[in-house]
Amino acid sequence: MIFSLMAKDLDSKGKTLAAAADLFRRQGYFGTALQDILAAAGSPRGSLYFHFPDGKEQIGEAALKLAGDANARAIAQAAAASKNAEAFLLRLIRGMAAHLENTGFRDGCPIATTALETAVHSEALRGAARDAFQKWETEIRRGLERFAIAPEDAASIATCVLSQLEGALLLARTYRSLEPMQRAERVLTLLLRPRESKA
Amino acid sequence: MIFSLMAKDLDSKGKTLAAAADLFRRQGYFGTALQDILAAAGSPRGSLYFHFPDGKEQIGEAALKLAGDANARAIAQAAAASKNAEAFLLRLIRGMAAHLENTGFRDGCPIATTALETAVHSEALRGAARDAFQKWETEIRRGLERFAIAPEDAASIATCVLSQLEGALLLARTYRSLEPMQRAERVLTLLLRPRESKA
Amino acid sequence: MIFSLMAKDLDSKGKTLAAAADLFRRQGYFGTALQDILAAAGSPRGSLYFHFPDGKEQIGEAALKLAGDANARAIAQAAAASKNAEAFLLRLIRGMAAHLENTGFRDGCPIATTALETAVHSEALRGAARDAFQKWETEIRRGLERFAIAPEDAASIATCVLSQLEGALLLARTYRSLEPMQRAERVLTLLLRPRESKA
Amino acid sequence: MIFSLMAKDLDSKGKTLAAAADLFRRQGYFGTALQDILAAAGSPRGSLYFHFPDGKEQIGEAALKLAGDANARAIAQAAAASKNAEAFLLRLIRGMAAHLENTGFRDGCPIATTALETAVHSEALRGAARDAFQKWETEIRRGLERFAIAPEDAASIATCVLSQLEGALLLARTYRSLEPMQRAERVLTLLLRPRESKA
DNA sequence: ACCCGCGGGACGGCCCGTTATT
DNA sequence: AATAACGGGCCGTCCCGCGGGT
């Protein structure tokens, strides 16, 4: 059966992965011990090596991909549920702000911490982080194009939107305050204004 | 003499601190071992706990403060050297982009990595990161006010500018590409436009 | 059919055993992981405990027996192919020297390493090693008796011959040089001289 | 004070080393865990990495050197205490046999096991084992020359003597019997006979 | 009935951040 | 203020059963 297979898969590998993604998001990559992941997932130590023969790095890669894909889907859904570009972007940032607040400022971006930690240490993890960010950018761009943003603008705006979101998340988490998130809304709005003739 | 004192101080404590700040910037807090710092500074092992009785956390705090203050000064100087607000903000981001490129995308923000890593682990380090970011915001705000930006706008714009810079640095480092930095310039320009009536 | 049975057996159990014997010879018992054996034999993991319910120790025992019997047969063949006692012993040591050289000094005695490693750890493996060595001694003794060596001398000489061979193999492997093997030939020759009146 | 310093040194590093040499002799290199060594020496875990920064391999090297040098000295002393060549060689083998018996066949050659185990795994350990064996050969040769053995013969005889000793030790340990040691005496005696004209 | 993918505890060695001694 | 030593804990992986497939 499909369901039992999925359930089975999620009991062993998927559960570990979900726990890993969660912990990497909160504590970062180096700040999370494999022990923590196993304890959170309720998995024994040895089975980990079976599913992830390359060890922690492979878990990190898979966790980044998992979180990246989940977020990409969420972005696409936000676009589909919004009736204009501004609503779309505001939905994104407000969703993040709400999640941040709900977790007591513990759950920030699931990629950023690991990306920064491993930018120099591991090419594989940097690559996984890059893929995740790029997927997000792509989804934001697609969402914008949905609302008739000119394609030549959408890509550039998407990058700025993502930068702003990431920066605001970083500050909000560090300040333990939603103010950076709220102020960031202004930027999102400004970015959607028709670009003036550049002289 | 002031100079000899500084030199002397920089031989023992300051040198260690400079090395720590550098390594934390590139490798993050948990990714940097005390051994690495000692090796980079050429300091002997035992003397570390003479200068920093509270251990690694204290070194981290001091390193964050060092890097934070240095950057705050650089922001103030950028403001002083610019003839209008746009030039000021562009100088900031272009300076960062140049540094990033010059170090092969190794030197990103000296605070962000440690801030994210320790947001949950250490209240002291989160506090030090917060202080650094806030000093930067303050300096950016002051720079903007220098160019007649309305005080009630300057604070908000400063937060957005810092968010955008941080986010762009994160993406640029992860992508190993300056494109996010270049695209971020648009945001900085947009933020300086006179705010329209919000209807 | 005998052949298909052998082939079948050698595909599953015998293949694993052959790989084990090979690896134990080169890397020793503790230096060889079950994983290495499985990888070399191309066998799956779980089937191992079907053939060897007692685990690694049982594999070690079987591998020692396999290598011991093969070598015993080789000794008997060497005796049969030689026309006098000296030729017999020289054939033995030169065969070993050639094999050592052909494998880049990797293939030494297939028993010695495991025998020494497990002399204290496992009574079963020490027993298997003892059986192998004793079979060799017996075959050497028989070979000598074939050439009219007095039975009361043959047993003693056989022990000395085996000791000399083993010691020379050890030194040759450690030195990565055939010189100990060549020098050992002298001992083999001396042992065959008629024993003088010990007066 | 020199003595207290020596005692101090032997309490930390030397004690660990002595325990390591002992355990490697009995259980082999891979069969001995660092934990075993530390437990036997009563040393704490972390100090090991201080004294031996390169880890187990470095301990192995040092232990092989320690045992090798001690044995080389013992050989020289045996030569000095003997009144002819035969007495010298018999003293060697009988001393080893006595030690073997006294330890219940647990203490064999302190080098051989590790030498065979690591012949393929570690170049450093193979080198250390080689050095030890060569020192022994040299001491045996010197001892023989003391008793007017022709220099061109002494080296060759020394190699054969060492081979015979090592092989006999291997068999004796595996058989748990002194017989191979006793029979080896014959070889030592034969080796000292004047070499005949080789025609 | 034979086989094997998957999962499970247990150490193995390494190294980290730290403290007494001097 | 620097050498010497210290436990703790991390990651890897080792050797081993339990259930489903064929």
PDB file of N, CA and C (backbone and C1' of nucleotides) in Angstrom, chain B residues 34-35 49 56, chain E residues 16-19:
ATOM      1  N   LEU B  34      38.758  27.115  19.347  1.00  0.00           N
ATOM      2  CA  LEU B  34      39.717  27.994  20.023  1.00  0.00           C
ATOM      3  C   LEU B  34      41.113  27.754  19.482  1.00  0.00           C
ATOM      4  N   GLN B  35      41.377  26.525  19.166  1.00  0.00           N
ATOM      5  CA  GLN B  35      42.664  26.193  18.579  1.00  0.00           C
ATOM      6  C   GLN B  35      42.931  27.011  17.314  1.00  0.00           C
ATOM      7  N   TYR B  49      42.850  32.080  28.832  1.00  0.00           N
ATOM      8  CA  TYR B  49      41.933  32.179  29.963  1.00  0.00           C
ATOM      9  C   TYR B  49      42.374  33.214  30.975  1.00  0.00           C
ATOM     10  N   LYS B  56      35.160  30.900  25.690  1.00  0.00           N
ATOM     11  CA  LYS B  56      34.840  31.183  24.296  1.00  0.00           C
ATOM     12  C   LYS B  56      33.715  32.202  24.171  1.00  0.00           C
TER      13      LYS B  56
ATOM     14  P    DC E  16      39.533  20.695  17.939  1.00  0.00           P
ATOM     15  O5'  DC E  16      38.180  21.408  18.362  1.00  0.00           O
ATOM     16  C5'  DC E  16      36.975  20.616  18.502  1.00  0.00           C
ATOM     17  C4'  DC E  16      36.376  20.858  19.879  1.00  0.00           C
ATOM     18  C3'  DC E  16      36.891  22.149  20.496  1.00  0.00           C
ATOM     19  O3'  DC E  16      35.832  23.025  20.810  1.00  0.00           O
ATOM     20  C1'  DC E  16      37.097  20.354  22.047  1.00  0.00           C
ATOM     21  P    DG E  17      36.132  24.577  20.919  1.00  0.00           P
ATOM     22  O5'  DG E  17      35.997  24.794  22.491  1.00  0.00           O
ATOM     23  C5'  DG E  17      34.722  24.541  23.071  1.00  0.00           C
ATOM     24  C4'  DG E  17      34.848  24.481  24.572  1.00  0.00           C
ATOM     25  C3'  DG E  17      35.412  25.736  25.224  1.00  0.00           C
ATOM     26  O3'  DG E  17      34.683  25.989  26.414  1.00  0.00           O
ATOM     27  C1'  DG E  17      36.770  23.865  25.764  1.00  0.00           C
ATOM     28  P    DT E  18      35.024  27.268  27.344  1.00  0.00           P
ATOM     29  O5'  DT E  18      35.799  26.679  28.628  1.00  0.00           O
ATOM     30  C5'  DT E  18      35.715  25.347  28.864  1.00  0.00           C
ATOM     31  C4'  DT E  18      36.499  24.783  30.023  1.00  0.00           C
ATOM     32  C3'  DT E  18      37.174  25.749  30.976  1.00  0.00           C
ATOM     33  O3'  DT E  18      36.527  25.617  32.270  1.00  0.00           O
ATOM     34  C1'  DT E  18      38.664  23.979  30.292  1.00  0.00           C
ATOM     35  P    DT E  19      36.934  26.713  33.422  1.00  0.00           P
ATOM     36  O5'  DT E  19      37.999  25.865  34.255  1.00  0.00           O
ATOM     37  C5'  DT E  19      37.598  24.657  34.851  1.00  0.00           C
ATOM     38  C4'  DT E  19      38.824  23.849  35.275  1.00  0.00           C
ATOM     39  C3'  DT E  19      39.622  24.453  36.437  1.00  0.00           C
ATOM     40  O3'  DT E  19      39.867  23.371  37.319  1.00  0.00           O
ATOM     41  C1'  DT E  19      41.081  23.878  34.676  1.00  0.00           C
TER      42       DT E  19
END
